[in-house]
PDB file of C-alpha atoms in Angstrom:
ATOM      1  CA  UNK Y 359      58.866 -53.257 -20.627  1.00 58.00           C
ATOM      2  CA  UNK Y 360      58.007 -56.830 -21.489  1.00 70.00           C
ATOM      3  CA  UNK Y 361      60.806 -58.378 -20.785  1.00 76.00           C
ATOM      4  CA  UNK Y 362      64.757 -58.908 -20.531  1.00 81.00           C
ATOM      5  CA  UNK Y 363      67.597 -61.054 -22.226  1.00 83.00           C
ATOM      6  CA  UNK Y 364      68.398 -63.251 -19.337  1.00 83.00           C
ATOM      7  CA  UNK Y 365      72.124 -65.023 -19.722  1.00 84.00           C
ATOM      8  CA  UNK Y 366      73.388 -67.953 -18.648  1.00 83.00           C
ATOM      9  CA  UNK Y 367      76.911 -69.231 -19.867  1.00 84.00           C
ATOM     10  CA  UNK Y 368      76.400 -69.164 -23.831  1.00 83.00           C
ATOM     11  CA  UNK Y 369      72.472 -69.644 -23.259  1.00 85.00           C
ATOM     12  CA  UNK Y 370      70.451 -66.332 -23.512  1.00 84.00           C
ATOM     13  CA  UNK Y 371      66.507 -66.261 -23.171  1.00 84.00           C
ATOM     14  CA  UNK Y 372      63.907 -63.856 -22.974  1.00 83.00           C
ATOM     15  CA  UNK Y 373      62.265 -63.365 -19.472  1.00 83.00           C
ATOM     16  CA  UNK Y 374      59.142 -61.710 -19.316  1.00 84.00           C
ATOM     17  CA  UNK Y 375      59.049 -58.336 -17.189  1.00 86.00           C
ATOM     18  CA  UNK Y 376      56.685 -58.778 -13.617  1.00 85.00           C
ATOM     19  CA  UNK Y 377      53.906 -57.032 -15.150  1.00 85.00           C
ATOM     20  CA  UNK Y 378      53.894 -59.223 -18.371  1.00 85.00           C
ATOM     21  CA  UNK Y 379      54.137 -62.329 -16.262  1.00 87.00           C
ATOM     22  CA  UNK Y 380      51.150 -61.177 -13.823  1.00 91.00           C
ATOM     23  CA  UNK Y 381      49.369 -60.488 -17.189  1.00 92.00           C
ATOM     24  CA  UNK Y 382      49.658 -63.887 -18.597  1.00 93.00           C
ATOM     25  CA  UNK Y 383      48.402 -65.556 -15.414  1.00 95.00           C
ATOM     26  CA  UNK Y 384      45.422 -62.875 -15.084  1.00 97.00           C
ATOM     27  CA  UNK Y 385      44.482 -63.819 -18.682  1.00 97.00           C
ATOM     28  CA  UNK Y 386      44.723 -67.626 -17.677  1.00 97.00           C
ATOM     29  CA  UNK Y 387      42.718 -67.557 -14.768  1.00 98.00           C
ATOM     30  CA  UNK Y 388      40.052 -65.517 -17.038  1.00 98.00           C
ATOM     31  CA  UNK Y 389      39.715 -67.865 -19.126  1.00 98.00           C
ATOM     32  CA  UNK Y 390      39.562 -71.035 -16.279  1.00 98.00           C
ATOM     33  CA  UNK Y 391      37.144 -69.005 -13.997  1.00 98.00           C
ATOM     34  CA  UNK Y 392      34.992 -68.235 -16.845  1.00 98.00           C
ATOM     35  CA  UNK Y 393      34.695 -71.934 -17.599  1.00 98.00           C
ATOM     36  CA  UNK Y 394      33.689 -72.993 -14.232  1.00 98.00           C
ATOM     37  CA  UNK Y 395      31.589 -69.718 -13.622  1.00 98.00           C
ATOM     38  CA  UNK Y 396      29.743 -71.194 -16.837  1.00 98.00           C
ATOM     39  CA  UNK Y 397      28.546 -74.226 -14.914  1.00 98.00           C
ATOM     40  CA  UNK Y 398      28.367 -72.552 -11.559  1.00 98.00           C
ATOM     41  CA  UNK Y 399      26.227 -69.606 -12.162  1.00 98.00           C
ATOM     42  CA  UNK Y 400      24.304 -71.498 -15.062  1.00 97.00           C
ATOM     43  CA  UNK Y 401      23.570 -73.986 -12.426  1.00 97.00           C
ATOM     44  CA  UNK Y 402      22.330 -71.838  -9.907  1.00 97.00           C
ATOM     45  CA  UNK Y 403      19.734 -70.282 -12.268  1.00 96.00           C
ATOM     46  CA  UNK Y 404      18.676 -73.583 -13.214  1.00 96.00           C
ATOM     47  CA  UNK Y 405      18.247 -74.860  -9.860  1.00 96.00           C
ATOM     48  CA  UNK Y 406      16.782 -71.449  -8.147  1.00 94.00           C
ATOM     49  CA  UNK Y 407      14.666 -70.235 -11.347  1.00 92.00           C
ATOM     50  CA  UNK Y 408      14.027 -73.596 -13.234  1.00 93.00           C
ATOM     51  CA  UNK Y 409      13.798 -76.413 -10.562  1.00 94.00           C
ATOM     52  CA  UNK Y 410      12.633 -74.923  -7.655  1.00 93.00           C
ATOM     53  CA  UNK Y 411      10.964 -71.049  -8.890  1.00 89.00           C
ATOM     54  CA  UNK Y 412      11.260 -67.919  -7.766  1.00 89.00           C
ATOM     55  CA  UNK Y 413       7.864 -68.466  -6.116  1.00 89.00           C
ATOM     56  CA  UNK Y 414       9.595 -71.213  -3.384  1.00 92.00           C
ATOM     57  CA  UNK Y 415      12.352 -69.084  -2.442  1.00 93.00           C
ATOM     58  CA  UNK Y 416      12.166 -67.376   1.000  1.00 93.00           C
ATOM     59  CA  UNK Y 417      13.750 -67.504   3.977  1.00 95.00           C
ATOM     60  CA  UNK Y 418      12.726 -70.665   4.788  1.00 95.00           C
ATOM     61  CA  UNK Y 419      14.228 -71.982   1.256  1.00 95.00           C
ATOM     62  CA  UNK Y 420      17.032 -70.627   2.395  1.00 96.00           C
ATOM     63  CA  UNK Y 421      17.432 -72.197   5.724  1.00 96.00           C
ATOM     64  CA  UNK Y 422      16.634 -75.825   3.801  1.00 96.00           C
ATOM     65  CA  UNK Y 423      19.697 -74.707   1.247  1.00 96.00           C
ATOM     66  CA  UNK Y 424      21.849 -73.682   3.737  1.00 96.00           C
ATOM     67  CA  UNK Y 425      21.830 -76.825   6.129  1.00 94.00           C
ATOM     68  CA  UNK Y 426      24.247 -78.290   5.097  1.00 90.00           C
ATOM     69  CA  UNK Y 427      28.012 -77.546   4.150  1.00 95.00           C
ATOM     70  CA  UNK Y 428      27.094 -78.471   0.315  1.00 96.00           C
ATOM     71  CA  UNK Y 429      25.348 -75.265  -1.341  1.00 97.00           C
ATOM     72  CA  UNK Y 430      26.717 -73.427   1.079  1.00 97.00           C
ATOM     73  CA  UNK Y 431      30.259 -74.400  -0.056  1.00 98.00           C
ATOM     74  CA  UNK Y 432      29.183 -73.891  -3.773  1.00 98.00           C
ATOM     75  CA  UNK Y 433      27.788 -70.407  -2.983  1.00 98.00           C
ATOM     76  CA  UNK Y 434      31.091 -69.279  -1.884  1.00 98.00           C
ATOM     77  CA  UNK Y 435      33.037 -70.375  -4.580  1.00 98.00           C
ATOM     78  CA  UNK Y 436      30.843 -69.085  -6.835  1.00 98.00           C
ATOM     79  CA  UNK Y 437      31.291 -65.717  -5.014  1.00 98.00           C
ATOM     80  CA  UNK Y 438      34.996 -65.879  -4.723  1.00 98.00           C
ATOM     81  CA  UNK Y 439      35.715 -66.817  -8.258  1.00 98.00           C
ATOM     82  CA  UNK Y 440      32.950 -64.402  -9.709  1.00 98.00           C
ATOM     83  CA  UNK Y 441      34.483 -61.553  -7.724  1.00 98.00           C
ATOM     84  CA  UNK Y 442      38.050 -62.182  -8.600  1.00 98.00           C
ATOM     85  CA  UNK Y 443      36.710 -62.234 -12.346  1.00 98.00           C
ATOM     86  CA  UNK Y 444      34.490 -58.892 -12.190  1.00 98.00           C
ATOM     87  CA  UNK Y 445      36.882 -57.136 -10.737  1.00 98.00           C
ATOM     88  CA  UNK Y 446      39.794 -58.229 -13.340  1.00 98.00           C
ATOM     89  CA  UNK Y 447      36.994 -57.892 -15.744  1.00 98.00           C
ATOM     90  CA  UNK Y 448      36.307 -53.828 -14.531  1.00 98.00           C
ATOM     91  CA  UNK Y 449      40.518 -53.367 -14.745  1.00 97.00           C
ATOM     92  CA  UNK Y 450      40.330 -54.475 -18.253  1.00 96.00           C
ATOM     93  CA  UNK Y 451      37.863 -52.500 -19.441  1.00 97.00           C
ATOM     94  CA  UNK Y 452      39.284 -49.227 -17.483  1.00 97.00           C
ATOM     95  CA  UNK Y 453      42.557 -49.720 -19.271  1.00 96.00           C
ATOM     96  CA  UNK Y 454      41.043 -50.195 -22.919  1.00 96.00           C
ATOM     97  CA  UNK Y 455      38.491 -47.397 -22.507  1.00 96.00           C
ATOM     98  CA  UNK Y 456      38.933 -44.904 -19.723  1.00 96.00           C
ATOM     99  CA  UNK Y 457      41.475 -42.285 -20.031  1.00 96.00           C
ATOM    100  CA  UNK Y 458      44.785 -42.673 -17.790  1.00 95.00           C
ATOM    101  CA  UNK Y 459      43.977 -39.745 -15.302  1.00 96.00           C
ATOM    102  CA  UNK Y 460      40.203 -41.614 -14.504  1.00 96.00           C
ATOM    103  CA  UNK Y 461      42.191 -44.911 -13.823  1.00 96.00           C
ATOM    104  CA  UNK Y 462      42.575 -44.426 -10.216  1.00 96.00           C
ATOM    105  CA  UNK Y 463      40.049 -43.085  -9.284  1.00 95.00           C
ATOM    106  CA  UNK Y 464      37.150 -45.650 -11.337  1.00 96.00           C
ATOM    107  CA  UNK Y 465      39.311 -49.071 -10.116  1.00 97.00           C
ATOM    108  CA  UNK Y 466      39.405 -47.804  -6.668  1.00 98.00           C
ATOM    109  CA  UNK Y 467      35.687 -47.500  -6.225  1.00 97.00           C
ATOM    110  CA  UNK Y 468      35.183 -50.718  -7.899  1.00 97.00           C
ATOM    111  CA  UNK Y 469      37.813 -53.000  -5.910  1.00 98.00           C
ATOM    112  CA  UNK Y 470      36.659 -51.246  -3.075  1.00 98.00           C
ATOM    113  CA  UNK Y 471      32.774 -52.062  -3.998  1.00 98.00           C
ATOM    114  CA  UNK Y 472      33.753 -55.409  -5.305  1.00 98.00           C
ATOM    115  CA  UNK Y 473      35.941 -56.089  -1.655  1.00 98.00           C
ATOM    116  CA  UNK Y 474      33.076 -55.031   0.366  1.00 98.00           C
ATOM    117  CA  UNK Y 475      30.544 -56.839  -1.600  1.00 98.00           C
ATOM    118  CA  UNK Y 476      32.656 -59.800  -1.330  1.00 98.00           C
ATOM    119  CA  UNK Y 477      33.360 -59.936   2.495  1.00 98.00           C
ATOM    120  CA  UNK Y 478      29.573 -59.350   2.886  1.00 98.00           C
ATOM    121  CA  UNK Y 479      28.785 -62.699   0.818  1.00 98.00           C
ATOM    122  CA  UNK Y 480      31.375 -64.502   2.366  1.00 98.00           C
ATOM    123  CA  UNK Y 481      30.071 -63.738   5.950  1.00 98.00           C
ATOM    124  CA  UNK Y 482      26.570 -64.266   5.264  1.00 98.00           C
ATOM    125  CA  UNK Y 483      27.037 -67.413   3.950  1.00 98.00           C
ATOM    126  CA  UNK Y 484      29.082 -68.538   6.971  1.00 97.00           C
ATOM    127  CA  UNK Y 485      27.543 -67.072   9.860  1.00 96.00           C
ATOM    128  CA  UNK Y 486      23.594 -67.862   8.729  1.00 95.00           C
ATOM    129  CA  UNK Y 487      22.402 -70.020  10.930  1.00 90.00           C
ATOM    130  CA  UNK Y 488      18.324 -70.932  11.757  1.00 86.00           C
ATOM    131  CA  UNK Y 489      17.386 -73.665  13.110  1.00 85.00           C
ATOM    132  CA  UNK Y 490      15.400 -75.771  10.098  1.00 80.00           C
TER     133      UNK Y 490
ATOM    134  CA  UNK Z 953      36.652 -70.323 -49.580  1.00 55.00           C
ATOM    135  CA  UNK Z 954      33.785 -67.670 -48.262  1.00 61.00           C
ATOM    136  CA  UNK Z 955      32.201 -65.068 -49.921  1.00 69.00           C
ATOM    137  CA  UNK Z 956      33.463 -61.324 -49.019  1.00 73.00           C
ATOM    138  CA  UNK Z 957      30.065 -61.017 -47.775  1.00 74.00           C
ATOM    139  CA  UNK Z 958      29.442 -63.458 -45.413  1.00 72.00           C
ATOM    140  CA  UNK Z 959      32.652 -62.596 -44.087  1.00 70.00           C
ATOM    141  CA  UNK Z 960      32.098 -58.874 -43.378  1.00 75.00           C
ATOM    142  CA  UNK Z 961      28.565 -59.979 -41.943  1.00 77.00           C
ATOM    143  CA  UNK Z 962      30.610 -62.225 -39.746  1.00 82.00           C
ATOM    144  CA  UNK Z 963      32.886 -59.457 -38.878  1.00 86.00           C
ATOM    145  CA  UNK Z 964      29.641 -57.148 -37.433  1.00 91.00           C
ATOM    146  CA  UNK Z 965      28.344 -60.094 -35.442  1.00 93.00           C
ATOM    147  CA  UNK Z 966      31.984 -60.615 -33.917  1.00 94.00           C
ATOM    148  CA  UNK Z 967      32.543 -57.383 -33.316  1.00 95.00           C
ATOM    149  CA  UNK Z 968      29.227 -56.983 -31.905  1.00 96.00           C
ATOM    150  CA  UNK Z 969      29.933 -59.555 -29.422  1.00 97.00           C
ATOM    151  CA  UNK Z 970      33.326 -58.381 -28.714  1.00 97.00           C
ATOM    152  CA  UNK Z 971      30.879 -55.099 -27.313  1.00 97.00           C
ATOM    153  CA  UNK Z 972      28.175 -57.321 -25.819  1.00 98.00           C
ATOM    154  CA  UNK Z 973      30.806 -59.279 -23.845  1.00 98.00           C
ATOM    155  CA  UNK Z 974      32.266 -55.667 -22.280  1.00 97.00           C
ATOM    156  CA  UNK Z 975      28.933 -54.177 -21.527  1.00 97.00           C
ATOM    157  CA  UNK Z 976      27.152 -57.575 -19.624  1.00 98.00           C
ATOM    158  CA  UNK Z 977      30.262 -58.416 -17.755  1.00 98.00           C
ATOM    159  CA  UNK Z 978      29.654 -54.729 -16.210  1.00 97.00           C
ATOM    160  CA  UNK Z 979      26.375 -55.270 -15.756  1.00 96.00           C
ATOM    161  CA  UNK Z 980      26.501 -59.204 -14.131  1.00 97.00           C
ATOM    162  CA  UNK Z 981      29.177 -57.360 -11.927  1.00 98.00           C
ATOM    163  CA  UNK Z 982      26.291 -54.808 -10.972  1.00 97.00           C
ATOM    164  CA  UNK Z 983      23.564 -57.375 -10.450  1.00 96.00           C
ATOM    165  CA  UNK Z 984      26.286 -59.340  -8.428  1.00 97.00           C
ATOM    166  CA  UNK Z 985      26.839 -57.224  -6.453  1.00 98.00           C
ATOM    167  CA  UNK Z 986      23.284 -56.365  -6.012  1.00 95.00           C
ATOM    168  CA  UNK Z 987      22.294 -60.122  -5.337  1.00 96.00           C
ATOM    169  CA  UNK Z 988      25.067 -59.968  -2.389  1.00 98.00           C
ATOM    170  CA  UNK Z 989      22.901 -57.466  -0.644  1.00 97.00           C
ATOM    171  CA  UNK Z 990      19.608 -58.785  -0.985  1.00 95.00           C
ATOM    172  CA  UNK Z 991      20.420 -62.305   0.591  1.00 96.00           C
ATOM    173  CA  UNK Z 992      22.549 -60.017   2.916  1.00 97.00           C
ATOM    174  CA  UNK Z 993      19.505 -59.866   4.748  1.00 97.00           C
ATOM    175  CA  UNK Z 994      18.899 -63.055   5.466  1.00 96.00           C
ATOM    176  CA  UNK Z 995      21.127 -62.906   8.273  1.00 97.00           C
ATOM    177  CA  UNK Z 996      21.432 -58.424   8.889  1.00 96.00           C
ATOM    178  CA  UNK Z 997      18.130 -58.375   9.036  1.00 95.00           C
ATOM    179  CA  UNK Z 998      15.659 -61.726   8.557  1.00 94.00           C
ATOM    180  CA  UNK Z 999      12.054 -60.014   8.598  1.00 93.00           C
ATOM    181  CA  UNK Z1000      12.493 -57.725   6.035  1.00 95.00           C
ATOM    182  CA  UNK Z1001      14.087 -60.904   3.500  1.00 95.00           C
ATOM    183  CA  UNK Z1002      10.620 -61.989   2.496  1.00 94.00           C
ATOM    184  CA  UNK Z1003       9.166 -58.850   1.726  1.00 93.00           C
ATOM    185  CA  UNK Z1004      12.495 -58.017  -0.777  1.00 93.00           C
ATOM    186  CA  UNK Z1005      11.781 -61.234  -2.931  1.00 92.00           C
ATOM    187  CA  UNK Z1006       8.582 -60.886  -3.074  1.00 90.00           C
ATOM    188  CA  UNK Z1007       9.167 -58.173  -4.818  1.00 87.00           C
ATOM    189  CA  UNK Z1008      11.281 -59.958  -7.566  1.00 84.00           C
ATOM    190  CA  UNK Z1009       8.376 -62.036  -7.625  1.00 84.00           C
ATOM    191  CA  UNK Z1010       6.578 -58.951  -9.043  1.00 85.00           C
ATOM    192  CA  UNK Z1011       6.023 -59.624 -13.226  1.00 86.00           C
ATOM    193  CA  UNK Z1012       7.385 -55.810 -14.010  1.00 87.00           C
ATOM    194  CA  UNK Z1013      10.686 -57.723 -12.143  1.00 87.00           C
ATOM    195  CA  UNK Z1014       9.750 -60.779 -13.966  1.00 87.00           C
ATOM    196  CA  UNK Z1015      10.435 -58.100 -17.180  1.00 91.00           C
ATOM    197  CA  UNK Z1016      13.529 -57.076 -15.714  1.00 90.00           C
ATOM    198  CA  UNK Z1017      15.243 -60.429 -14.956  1.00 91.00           C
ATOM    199  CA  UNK Z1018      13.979 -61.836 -18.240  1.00 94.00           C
ATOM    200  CA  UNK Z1019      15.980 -58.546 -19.907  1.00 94.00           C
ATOM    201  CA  UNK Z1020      19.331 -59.039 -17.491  1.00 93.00           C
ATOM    202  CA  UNK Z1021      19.884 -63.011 -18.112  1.00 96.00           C
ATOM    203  CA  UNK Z1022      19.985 -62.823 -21.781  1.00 97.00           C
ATOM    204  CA  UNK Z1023      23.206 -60.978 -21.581  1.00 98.00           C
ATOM    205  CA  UNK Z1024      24.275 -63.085 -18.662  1.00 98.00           C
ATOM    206  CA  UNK Z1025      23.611 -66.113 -21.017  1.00 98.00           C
ATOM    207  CA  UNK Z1026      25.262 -64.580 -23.683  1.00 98.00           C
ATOM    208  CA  UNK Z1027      28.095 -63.895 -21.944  1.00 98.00           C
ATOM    209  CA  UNK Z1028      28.923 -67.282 -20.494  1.00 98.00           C
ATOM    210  CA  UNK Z1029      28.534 -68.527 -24.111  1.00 98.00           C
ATOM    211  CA  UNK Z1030      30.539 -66.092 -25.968  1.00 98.00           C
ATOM    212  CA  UNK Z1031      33.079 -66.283 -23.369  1.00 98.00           C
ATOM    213  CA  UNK Z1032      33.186 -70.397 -23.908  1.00 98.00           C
ATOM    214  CA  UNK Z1033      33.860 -69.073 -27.978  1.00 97.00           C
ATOM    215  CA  UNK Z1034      36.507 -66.938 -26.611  1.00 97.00           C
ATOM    216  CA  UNK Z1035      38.478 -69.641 -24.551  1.00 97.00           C
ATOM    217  CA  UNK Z1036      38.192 -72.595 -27.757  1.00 97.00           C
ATOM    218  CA  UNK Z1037      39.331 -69.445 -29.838  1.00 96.00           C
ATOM    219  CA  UNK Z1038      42.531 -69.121 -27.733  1.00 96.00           C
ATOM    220  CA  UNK Z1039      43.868 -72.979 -26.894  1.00 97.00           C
ATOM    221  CA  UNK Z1040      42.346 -74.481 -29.715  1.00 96.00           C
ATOM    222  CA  UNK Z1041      43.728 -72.182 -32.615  1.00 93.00           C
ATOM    223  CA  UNK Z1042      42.789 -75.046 -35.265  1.00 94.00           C
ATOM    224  CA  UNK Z1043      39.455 -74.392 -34.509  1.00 94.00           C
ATOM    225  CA  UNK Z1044      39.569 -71.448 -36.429  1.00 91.00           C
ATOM    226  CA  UNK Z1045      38.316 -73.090 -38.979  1.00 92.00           C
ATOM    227  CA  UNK Z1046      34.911 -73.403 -37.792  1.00 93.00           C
ATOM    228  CA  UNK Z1047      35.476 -69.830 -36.317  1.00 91.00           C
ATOM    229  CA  UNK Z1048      31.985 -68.801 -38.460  1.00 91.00           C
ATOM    230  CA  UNK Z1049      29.704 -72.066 -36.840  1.00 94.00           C
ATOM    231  CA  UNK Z1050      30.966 -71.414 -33.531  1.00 96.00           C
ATOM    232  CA  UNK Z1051      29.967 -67.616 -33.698  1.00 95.00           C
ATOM    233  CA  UNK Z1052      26.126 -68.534 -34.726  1.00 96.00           C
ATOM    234  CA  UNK Z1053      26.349 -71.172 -32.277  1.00 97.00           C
ATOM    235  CA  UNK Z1054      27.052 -68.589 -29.564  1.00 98.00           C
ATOM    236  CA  UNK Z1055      23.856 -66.618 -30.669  1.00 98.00           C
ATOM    237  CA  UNK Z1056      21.856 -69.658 -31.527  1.00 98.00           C
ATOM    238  CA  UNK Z1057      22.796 -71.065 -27.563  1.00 98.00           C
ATOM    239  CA  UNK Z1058      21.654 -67.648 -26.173  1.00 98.00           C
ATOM    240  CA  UNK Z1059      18.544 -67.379 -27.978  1.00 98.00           C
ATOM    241  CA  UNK Z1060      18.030 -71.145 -26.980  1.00 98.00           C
ATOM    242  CA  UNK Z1061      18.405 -70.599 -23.150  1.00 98.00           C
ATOM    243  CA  UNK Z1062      17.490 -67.298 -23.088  1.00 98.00           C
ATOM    244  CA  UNK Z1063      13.814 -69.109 -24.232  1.00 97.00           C
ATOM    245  CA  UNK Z1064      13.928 -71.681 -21.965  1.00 96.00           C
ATOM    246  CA  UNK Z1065      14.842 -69.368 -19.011  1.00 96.00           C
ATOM    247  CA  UNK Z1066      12.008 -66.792 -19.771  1.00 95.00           C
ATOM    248  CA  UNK Z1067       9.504 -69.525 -20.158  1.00 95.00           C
ATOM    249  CA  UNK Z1068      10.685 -71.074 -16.447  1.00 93.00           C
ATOM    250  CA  UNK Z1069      10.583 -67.755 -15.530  1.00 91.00           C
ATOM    251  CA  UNK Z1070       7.221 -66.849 -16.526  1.00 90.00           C
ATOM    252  CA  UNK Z1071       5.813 -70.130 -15.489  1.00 89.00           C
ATOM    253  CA  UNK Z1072       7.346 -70.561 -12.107  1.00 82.00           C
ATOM    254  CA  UNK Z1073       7.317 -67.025 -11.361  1.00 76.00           C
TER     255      UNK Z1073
END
């Protein structure tokens, strides 16, 4: 169902179901994640493969990055946002092309892949710690 | 007023993209996802970190990046289309300039990357 009269006194409007509202702010945050994720992730290649080269990056490069609160803080916004987006990304596609019995089954593995993969990130990036 | 054939060419690239932009989110989800467990190690497991990237440092994984950040590129791009297509509905008139533009960007960067790439391993 999309959604119900709602009526109040002689005024009647249309309120959109749950689902339809949860919709609506899934395709808005889409749309707002994949704006920033434009300049977030595009940044990060440019400053990991363009300004600094694959060839620089180790551990050390990492230690340098990840001194301070800065990339560190970008990193896991990037993460957060790109995860939220992937996975809403994965549920979209398994309800245009994957038949209703697979449904289950396909966005349970990936939530739980994208969950894990997340937490991972997220702790990495806040317990590293090396002395520079 | 555009010709019927410019249109219907229009209509392949679109709906190409509309398939592009499916298939690379899957697969920037994948390498995501991947990327999370290679800097993993940096704190699971610190002495085997160097020895992973050095193997993206490889040229057959030079290839391989080269071939995954054209459809990341693409993506970001085509997604930008996607967002001016839905709040800005007057831009539909310019709905043919701002599809090229979306290839033209990703053949632009896509360049640019692959020669950083290349050069700076």
């Amino acid at each position: 169902m999309v959604g119900v009269a709602v009526t109040t006194g002689s005024h009647t409007r249309i309120r959109a179901s749950r689902g339809t509202r949860i919709e609506s702010w899934a395709w808005l945050y889409m749309r707002l994640s994949g704006v920033a994720l434009l300049f977030l992730v595009l940044g990060h290649l440019f400053v990991i493969r363009i300004l600094a080269g694959m060839n620089q990056v180790d551990l050390g490069f990492v230690t340098v990055r990840w001194s301070g609160l800065g990339w560190r803080s970008y990193d896991l916004a990037m993460l957060l946002i790109a995860m939220i987006h992937g996975a809403n990304g994965v549920r979209g596609l398994a309800y245009d092309h994957l038949p209703r019995r697979l449904r289950p089954w396909t966005l349970g593995a990936a939530y739980t892949i994208c969950l894990a993969a997340t937490g991972l990130g997220a702790y990495v990036i806040v317990a590293f710690s090396r002395p520079l | 007023m555009i010709a019927l054939h410019r249109l219907q060419r229009d209509t392949l690239w679109r709906q190409i993209a509309w398939v592009v932009q499916r298939a690379s989110g899957i697969g920037v989800l994948a390498f995501l996802v991947l990327h999370v467990g290679d800097t993993s190690l940096v704190v699971l497991y610190p002495p085997a970190y160097n020895t992973v990237v050095a193997l993206y440092k490889h040229p057959a994984f030079d290839a391989l990046e080269i071939a995954l950040i054209g459809p990341l590129i693409f993506h970001a791009f085509n997604g930008l289309r996607i967002v001016i297509q839905d709040f800005w509905p007057g831009w539909i008139k310019v709905q043919e300039r701002m599809l090229r533009a979306t290839y033209g960007a990703t053949i632009l960067l896509w360049a640019a990357f692959a020669y950083f790439m290349v050069v700076k391993g």
